[in-house]
Coordinates of C-alpha atoms and ligand atoms in Angstrom, one line a residue:
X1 CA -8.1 20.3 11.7
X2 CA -10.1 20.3 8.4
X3 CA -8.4 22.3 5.7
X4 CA -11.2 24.7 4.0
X5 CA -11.2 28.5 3.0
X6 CA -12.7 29.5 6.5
X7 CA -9.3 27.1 8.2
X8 CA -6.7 29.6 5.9
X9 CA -8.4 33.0 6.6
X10 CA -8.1 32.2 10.3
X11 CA -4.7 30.6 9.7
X12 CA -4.2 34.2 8.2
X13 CA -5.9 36.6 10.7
X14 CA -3.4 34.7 13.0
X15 CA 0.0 35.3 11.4
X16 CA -0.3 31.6 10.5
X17 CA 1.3 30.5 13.8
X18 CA -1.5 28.2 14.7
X19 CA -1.4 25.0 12.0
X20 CA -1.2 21.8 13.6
X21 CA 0.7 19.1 12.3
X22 CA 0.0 17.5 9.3
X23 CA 0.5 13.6 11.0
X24 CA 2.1 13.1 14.4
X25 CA 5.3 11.9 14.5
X26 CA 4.4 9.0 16.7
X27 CA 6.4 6.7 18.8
X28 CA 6.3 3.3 18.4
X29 CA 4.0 0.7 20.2
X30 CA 5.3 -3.0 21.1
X31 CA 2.6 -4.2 19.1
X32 CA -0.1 -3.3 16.0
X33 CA -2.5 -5.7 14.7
X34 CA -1.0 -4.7 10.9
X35 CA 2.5 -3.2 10.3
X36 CA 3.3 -2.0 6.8
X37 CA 6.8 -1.5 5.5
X38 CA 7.5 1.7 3.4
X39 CA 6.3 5.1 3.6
X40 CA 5.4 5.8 0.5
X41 CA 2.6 6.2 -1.5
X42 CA 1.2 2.9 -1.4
X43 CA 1.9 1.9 1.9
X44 CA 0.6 5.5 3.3
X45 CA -2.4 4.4 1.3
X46 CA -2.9 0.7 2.4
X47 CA -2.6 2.2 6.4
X48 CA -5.6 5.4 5.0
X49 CA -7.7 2.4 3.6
X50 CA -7.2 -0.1 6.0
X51 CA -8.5 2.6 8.9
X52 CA -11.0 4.0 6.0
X53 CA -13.0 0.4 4.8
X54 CA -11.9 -1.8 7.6
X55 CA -11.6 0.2 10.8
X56 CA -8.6 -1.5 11.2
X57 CA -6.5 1.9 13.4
X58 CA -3.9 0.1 15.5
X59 CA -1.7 0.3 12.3
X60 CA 1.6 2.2 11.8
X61 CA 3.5 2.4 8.7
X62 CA 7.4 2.0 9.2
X63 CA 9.8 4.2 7.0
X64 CA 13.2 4.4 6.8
X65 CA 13.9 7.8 5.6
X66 CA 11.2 10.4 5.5
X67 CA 7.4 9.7 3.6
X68 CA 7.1 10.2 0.3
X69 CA 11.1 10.1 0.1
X70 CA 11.2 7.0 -2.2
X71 CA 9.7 7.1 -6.0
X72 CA 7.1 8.4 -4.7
X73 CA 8.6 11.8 -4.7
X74 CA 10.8 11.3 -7.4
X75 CA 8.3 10.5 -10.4
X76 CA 7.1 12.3 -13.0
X77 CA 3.7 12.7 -11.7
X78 CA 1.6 11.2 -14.7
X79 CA -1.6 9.5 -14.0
X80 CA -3.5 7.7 -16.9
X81 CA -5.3 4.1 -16.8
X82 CA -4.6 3.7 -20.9
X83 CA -2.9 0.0 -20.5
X84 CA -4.5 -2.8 -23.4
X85 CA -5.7 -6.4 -21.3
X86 CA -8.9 -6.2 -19.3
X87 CA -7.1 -7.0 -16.2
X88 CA -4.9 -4.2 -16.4
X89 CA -7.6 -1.7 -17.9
X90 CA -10.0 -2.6 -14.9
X91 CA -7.0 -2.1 -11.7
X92 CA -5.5 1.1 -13.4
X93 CA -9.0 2.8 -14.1
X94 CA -10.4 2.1 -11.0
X95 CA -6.9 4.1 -9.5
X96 CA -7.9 6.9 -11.8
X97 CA -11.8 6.9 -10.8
X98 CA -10.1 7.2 -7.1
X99 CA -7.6 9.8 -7.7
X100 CA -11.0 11.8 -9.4
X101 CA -12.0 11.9 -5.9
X102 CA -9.0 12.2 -4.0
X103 CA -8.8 15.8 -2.9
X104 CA -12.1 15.9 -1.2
X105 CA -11.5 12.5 0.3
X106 CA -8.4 13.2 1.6
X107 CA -9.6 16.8 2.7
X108 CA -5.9 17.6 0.6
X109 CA -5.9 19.3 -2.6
X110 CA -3.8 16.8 -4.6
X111 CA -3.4 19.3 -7.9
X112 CA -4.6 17.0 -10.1
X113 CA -4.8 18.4 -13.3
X114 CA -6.4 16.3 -15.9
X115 CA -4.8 17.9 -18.9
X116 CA -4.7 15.0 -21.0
X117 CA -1.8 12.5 -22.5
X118 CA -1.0 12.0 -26.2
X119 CA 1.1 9.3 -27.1
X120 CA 3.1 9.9 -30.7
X121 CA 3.3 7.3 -33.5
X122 CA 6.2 8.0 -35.5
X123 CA 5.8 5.2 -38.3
X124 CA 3.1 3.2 -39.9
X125 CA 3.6 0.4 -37.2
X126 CA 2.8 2.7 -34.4
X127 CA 0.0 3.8 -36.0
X128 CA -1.3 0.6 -36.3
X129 CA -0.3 -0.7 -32.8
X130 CA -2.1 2.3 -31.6
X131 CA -5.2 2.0 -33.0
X132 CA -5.0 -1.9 -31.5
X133 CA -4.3 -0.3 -28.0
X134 CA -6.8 2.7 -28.6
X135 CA -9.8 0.0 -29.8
X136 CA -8.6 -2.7 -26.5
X137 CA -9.4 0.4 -24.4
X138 CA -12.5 0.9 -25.8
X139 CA -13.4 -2.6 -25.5
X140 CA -12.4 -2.1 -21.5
X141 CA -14.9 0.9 -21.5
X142 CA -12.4 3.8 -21.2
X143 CA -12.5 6.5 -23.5
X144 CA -9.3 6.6 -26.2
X145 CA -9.1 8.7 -29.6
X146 CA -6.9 8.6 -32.3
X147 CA -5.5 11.7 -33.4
X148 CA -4.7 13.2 -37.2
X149 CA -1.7 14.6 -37.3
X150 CA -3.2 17.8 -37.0
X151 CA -4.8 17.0 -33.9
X152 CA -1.6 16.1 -32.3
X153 CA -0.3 19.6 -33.1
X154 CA -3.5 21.4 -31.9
X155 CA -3.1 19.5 -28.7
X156 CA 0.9 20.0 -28.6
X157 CA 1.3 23.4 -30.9
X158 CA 5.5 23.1 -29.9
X159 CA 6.2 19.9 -31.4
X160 CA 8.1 20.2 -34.6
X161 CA 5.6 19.0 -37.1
X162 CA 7.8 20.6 -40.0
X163 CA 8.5 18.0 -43.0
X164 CA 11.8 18.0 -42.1
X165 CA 12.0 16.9 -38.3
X166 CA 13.8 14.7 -37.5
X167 CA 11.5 12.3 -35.6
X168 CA 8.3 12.4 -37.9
X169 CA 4.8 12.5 -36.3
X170 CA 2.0 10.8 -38.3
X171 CA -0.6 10.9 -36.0
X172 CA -1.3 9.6 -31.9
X173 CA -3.8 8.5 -29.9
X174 CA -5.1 10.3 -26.6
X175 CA -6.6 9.6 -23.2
X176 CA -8.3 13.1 -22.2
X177 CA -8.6 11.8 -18.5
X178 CA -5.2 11.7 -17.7
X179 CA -3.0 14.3 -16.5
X180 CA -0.7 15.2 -13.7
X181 CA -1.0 15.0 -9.6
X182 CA 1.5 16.7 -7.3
X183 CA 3.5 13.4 -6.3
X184 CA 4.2 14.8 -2.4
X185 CA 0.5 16.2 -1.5
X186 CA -0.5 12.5 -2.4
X187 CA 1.9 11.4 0.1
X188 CA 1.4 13.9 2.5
X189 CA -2.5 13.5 1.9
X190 CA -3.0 10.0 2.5
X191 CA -0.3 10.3 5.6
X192 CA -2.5 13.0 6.7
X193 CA -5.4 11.5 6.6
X194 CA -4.2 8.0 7.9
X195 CA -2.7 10.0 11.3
X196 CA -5.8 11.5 12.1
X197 CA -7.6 8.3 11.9
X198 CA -4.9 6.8 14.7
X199 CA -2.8 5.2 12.2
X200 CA 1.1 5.7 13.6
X201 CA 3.6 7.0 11.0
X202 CA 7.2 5.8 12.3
X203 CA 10.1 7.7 10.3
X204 CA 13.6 7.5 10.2
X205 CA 12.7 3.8 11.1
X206 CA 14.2 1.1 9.2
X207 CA 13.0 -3.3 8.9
X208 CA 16.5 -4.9 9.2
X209 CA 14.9 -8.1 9.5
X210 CA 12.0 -10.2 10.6
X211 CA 10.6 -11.7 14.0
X212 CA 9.4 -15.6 13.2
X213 CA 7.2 -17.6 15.5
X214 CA 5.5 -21.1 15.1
X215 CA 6.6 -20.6 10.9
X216 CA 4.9 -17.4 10.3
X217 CA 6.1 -14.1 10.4
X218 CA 5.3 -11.9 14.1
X219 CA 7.2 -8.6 13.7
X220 CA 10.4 -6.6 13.0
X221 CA 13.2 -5.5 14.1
X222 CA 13.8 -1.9 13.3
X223 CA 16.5 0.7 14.1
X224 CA 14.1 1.8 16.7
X225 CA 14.0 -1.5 18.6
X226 CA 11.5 -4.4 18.0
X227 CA 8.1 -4.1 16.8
X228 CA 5.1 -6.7 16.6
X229 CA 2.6 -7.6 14.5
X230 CA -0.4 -9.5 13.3
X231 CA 0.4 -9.2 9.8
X232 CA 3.1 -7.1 8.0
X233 CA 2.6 -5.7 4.4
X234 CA 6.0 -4.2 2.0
X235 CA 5.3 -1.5 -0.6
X236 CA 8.8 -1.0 -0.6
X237 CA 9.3 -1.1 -4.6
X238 CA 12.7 -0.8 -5.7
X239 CA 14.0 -2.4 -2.2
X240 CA 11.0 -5.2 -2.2
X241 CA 13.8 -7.7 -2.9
X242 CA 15.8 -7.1 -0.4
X243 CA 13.1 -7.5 2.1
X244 CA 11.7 -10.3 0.5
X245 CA 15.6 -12.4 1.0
X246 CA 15.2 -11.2 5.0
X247 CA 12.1 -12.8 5.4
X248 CA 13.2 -15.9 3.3
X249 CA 11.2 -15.7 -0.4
X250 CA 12.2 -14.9 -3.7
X251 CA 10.7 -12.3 -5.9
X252 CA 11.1 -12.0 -9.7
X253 CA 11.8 -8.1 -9.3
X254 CA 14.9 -6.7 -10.9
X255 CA 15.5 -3.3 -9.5
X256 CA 16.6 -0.5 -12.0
X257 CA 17.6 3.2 -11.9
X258 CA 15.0 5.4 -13.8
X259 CA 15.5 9.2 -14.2
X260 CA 13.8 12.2 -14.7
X261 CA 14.9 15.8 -14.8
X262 CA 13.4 19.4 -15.1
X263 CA 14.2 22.5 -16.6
X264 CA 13.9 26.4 -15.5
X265 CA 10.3 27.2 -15.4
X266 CA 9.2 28.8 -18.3
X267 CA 5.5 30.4 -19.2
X268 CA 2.7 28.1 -19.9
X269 CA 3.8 26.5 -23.4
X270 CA 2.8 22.9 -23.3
X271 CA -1.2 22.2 -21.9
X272 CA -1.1 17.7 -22.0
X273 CA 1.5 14.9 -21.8
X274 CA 3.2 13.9 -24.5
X275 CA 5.0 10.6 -24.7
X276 CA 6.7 9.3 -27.3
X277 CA 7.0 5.3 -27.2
X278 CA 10.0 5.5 -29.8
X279 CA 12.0 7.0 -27.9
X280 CA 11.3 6.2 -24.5
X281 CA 11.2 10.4 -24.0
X282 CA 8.0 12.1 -22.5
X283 CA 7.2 15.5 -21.4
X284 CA 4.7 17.7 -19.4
X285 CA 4.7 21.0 -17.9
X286 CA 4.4 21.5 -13.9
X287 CA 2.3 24.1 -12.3
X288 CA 5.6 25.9 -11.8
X289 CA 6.5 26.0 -15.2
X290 CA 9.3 23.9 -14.9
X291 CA 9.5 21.4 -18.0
X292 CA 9.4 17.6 -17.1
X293 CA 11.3 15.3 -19.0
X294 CA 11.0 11.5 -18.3
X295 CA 13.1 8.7 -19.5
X296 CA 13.4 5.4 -19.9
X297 CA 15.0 3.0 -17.5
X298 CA 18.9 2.9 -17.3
X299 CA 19.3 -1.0 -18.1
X300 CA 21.3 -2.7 -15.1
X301 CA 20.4 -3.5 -12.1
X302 CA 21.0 -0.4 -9.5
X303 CA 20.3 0.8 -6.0
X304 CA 22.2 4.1 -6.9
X305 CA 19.5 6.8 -7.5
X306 CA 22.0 8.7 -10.0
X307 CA 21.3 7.1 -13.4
X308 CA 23.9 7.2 -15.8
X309 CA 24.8 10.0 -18.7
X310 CA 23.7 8.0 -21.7
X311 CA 19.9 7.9 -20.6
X312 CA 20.6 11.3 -19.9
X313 CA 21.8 12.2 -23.0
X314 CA 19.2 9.9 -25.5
X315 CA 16.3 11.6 -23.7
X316 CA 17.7 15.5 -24.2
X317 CA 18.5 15.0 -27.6
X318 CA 14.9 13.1 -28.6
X319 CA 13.0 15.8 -26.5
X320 CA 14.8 18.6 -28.4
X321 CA 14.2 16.9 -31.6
X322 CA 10.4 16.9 -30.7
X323 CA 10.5 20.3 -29.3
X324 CA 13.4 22.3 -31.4
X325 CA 12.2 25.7 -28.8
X326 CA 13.5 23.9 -25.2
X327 CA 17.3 23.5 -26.8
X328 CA 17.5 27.2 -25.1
X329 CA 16.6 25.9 -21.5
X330 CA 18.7 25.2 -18.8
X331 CA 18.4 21.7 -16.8
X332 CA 17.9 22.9 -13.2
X333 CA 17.7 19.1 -11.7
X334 CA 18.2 15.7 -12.3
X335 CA 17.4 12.5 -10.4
X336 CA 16.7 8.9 -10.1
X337 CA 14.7 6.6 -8.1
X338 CA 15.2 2.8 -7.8
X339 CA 12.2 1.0 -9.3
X340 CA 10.9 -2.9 -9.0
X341 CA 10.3 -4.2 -12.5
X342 CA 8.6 -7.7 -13.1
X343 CA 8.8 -9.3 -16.2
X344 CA 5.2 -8.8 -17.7
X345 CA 5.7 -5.2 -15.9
X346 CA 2.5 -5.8 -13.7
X347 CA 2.2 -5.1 -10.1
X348 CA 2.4 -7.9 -7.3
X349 CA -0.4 -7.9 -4.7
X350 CA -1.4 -10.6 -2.3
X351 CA 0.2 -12.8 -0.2
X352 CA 3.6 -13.9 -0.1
X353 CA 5.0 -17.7 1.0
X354 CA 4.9 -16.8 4.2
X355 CA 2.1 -16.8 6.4
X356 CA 1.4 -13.5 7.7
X357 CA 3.2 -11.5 5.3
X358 CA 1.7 -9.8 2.1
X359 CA 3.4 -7.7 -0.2
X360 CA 2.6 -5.0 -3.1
X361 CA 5.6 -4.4 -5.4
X362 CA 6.0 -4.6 -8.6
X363 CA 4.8 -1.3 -9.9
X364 CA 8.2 -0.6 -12.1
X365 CA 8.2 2.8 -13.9
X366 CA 4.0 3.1 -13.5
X367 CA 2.9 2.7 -9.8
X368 CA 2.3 6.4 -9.3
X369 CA -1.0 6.2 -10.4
X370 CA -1.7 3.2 -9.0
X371 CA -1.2 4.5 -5.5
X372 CA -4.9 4.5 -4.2
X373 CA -5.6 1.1 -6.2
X374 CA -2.7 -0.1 -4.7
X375 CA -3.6 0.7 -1.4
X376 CA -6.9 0.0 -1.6
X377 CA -6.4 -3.9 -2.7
X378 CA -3.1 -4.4 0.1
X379 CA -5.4 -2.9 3.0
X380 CA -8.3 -5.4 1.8
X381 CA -5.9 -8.5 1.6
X382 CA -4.2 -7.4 4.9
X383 CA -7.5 -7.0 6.7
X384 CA -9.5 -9.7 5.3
X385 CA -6.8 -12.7 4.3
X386 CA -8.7 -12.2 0.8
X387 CA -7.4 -11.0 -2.1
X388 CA -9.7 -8.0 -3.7
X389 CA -10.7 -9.2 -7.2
X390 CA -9.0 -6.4 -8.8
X391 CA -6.1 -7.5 -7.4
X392 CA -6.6 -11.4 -8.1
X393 CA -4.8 -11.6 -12.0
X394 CA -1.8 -10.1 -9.7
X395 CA -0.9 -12.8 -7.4
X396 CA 3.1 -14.1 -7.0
X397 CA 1.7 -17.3 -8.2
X398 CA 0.7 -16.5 -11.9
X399 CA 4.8 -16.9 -12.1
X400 CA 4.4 -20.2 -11.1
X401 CA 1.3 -20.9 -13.7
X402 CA 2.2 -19.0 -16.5
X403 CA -0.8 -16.6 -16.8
X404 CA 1.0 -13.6 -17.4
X405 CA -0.3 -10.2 -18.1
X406 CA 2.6 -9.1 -20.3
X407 CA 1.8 -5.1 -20.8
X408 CA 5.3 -4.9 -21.9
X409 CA 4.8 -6.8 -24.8
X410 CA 1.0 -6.1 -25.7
X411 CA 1.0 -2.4 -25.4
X412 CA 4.7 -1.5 -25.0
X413 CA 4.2 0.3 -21.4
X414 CA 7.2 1.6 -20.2
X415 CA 5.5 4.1 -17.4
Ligands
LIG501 C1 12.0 9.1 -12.3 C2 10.7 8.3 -12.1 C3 9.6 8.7 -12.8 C4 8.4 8.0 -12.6 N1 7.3 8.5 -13.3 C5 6.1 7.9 -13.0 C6 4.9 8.5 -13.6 O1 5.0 9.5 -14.3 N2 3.7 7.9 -13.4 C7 3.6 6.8 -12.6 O2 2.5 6.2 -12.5 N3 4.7 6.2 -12.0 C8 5.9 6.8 -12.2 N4 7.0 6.3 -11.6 C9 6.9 5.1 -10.7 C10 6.4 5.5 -9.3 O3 7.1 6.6 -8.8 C11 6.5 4.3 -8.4 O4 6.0 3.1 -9.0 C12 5.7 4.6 -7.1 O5 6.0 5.8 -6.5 C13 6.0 3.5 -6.1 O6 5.4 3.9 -4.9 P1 5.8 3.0 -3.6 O7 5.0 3.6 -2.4 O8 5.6 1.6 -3.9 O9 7.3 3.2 -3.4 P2 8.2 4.3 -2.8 O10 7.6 5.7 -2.9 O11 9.6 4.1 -3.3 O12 8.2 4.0 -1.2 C14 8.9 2.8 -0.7 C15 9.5 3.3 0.6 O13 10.0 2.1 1.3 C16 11.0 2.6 2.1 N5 11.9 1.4 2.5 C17 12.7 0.6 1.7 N6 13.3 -0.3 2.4 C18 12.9 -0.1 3.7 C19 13.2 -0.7 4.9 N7 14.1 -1.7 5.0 N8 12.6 -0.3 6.1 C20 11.7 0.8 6.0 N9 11.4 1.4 4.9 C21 12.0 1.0 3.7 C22 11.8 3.5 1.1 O14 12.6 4.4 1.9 C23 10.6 4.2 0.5 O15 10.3 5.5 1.0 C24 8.3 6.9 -11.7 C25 9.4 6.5 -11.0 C26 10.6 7.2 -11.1 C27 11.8 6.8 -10.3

């Protein structure tokens, strides 16, 4: 059923009782010609794109919980493609481009709201690394401005701008095109769209380990029995480890607990994103009202999706310090979800040592918006033994050359 004003005023004339399904809840087959591991975001994707540019359909995507359960769900729902090496500028940007399209493609309106994102500088050095990343971004053909101080506050009139706040603002930089989406309709989206192209989404179905044959990899075993395959993707990110030991490989993916609470919904007071590097603190507004705050990781490894109180506590008192007006808000929820961080904090997509068997992990605290890119590079390696070359700098092996892209260090990306 295509979704469209004419679909909701008949939904309407008929008390709503007549809506199909979004996706079928399908039962599984012995056998698919691809089998991808992870219902969230980027594996709902890879099975959308893989039916979509290959017409590859005898494809089901395996999840253990329910889609869009994962980080997918959890996150903080900022999209942007403001990262500072070429490589990194090209994969994000093209995510972005896709998301621009998204709603009509998916026939799902995906609320994206491209509202902005300012980043603060709150010394001289930021200023200066700013203007380093704002002029790489440039270079990489994406529009970036640098912001007076008195741009910052026309952009972000709550921040304390007063001489005597405590964290000081001297000025920012902005990417205009990025904003917000509404983390479950992309889920639910892609899923959608994926089902009605014959794509089987399995839930409640966990990989507890591998089928071999003749070396390679041939299938799984799930908690609903054994199932086959011609080639098997993971987007599983902060359990992409663990399913890399089952099928014998290492990954260099260290898997962290990163948080993210919001408040009572309030009336419309804050129209961008602001981050603030310093601190690790950033902050939107959702179409509820609610007030986002985002943090930075809680550093040790973790599969508990709690976080701890000191996180907590940093980001609270470095948003009130930005915005003195939210000490009167309530928290209504906290959460975590368990992230895949590699050292150069750049994504992982390709194939893995073992034949049959591909992988895209690696996303850390940032692979929301890299959901389509993501899926669009997997579904092209998985259907065509290629890699896509967006996704070539991102290969397993640049950890055994060297040639890191090391957006931690260059640009400081945290999300
Ligand atoms: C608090 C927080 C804030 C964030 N904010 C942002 C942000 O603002 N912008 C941004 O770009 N990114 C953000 N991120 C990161 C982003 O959410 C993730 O990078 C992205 O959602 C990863 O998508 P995914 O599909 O790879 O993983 P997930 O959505 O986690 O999906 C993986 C799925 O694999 C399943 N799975 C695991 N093991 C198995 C198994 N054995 N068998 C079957 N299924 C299995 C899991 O249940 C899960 O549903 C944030 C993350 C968090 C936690």
């Amino acid at each position: 059923m295509r979704y469209s004003a004419w679909s909701l005023v008949r939904g309407a004339l008929s008390g709503h009782r007549h809506w199909a399904p979004a996706w079928h809840d399908a039962v599984p087959r012995e056998k698919y010609d691809v089998l991808i591991i992870g219902g969230g975001g980027h594996g709902l994707a890879t099975a959308y794109y893989l039916a979509k540019n290959h017409g590859l359909t005898n494809v089901a995507v395996v999840e253990r919980g329910w889609i869009g359960g994962g980080n997918t769900g959890r996150n903080t729902t900022i999209v942007r493609s403001n990262y500072l090496f070429a490589e990194s500028a090209r994969l994000y940007d093209f995510s972005l481009r896709l998301y621009e399209g998204l709603s009509r493609d998916l026939n799902f309106n995906i609320m994206l709201s491209q509202r902005g994102l300012v980043m603060l500088a709150h010394s001289r050095h930021d200023l200066d690394s700013m203007s380093r990343w704002a002029n790489a971004m440039r270079m990489n053909g994406i529009a970036a401005e640098l912001l007076t101080r008195e741009q910052v506050a026309q952009m972000a009139p709550a921040l304390d701008l007063s001489p005597r706040a405590r964290l000081p603002i001297l000025g920012g930089f902005a990417q205009r095109r990025a904003g917000t989406a509404r983390h479950d309709a992309v889920a639910w989206g892609y899923a959608r769209a994926a089902s009605a192209r014959g794509v089987h989404i399995l839930q409640n179905c966990e990989v507890r380990g591998f089928i071999r044959g003749g070396g390679a990899i041939v299938g799984v075993d799930t908690s609903r029995g054994r199932i086959l395959a011609e080639r098997i993707g993971i987007a599983a990110a902060g359990h992409s480890s663990v399913l890399a030991k089952m099928a014998g490989f290492k990954l260099p993916v260290t898997s962290y607990a990163l948080q993210a609470m919001v408040s009572e919904p309030i009336k419309p007071i804050l129209d961008t994103v602001v981050l603030s590097p310093g601190t690790g603190a950033y902050v939107s507004q959702s179409d509820k009202g609610e007030i986002v705050l985002g943090a930075m990781l809680d550093l040790f490894p973790s599969y508990a999706q709690r976080g701890s109180f000191a996180v907590k506590q940093a980001i609270v008192a470095a948003t009130l310090a930005l915005f003195p007006a939210f000490s009167r808000l309530q928290l209504l929820r906290q959460w975590a979800g368990i992230v895949d961080v590699v050292h150069d904090s750049s994504p992982i997509i390709g194939p893995t040592p073992i034949p049959g068997l591909y992988i895209n992990c690696g996303w850390g605290t940032g692979g929301f918006k890299a959901i389509p890119v993501g899926g669009w590079t997997l579904a092209h390696a998985l259907a065509t033994g290629q890699n896509h070359p967006l996704a070539e700098p991102f290969q397993l092996q640049r950890f055994v050359t060297g040639r890191l892209i090391d957006e931690a260090a260059a640009s400081g990306i945290a999300h």
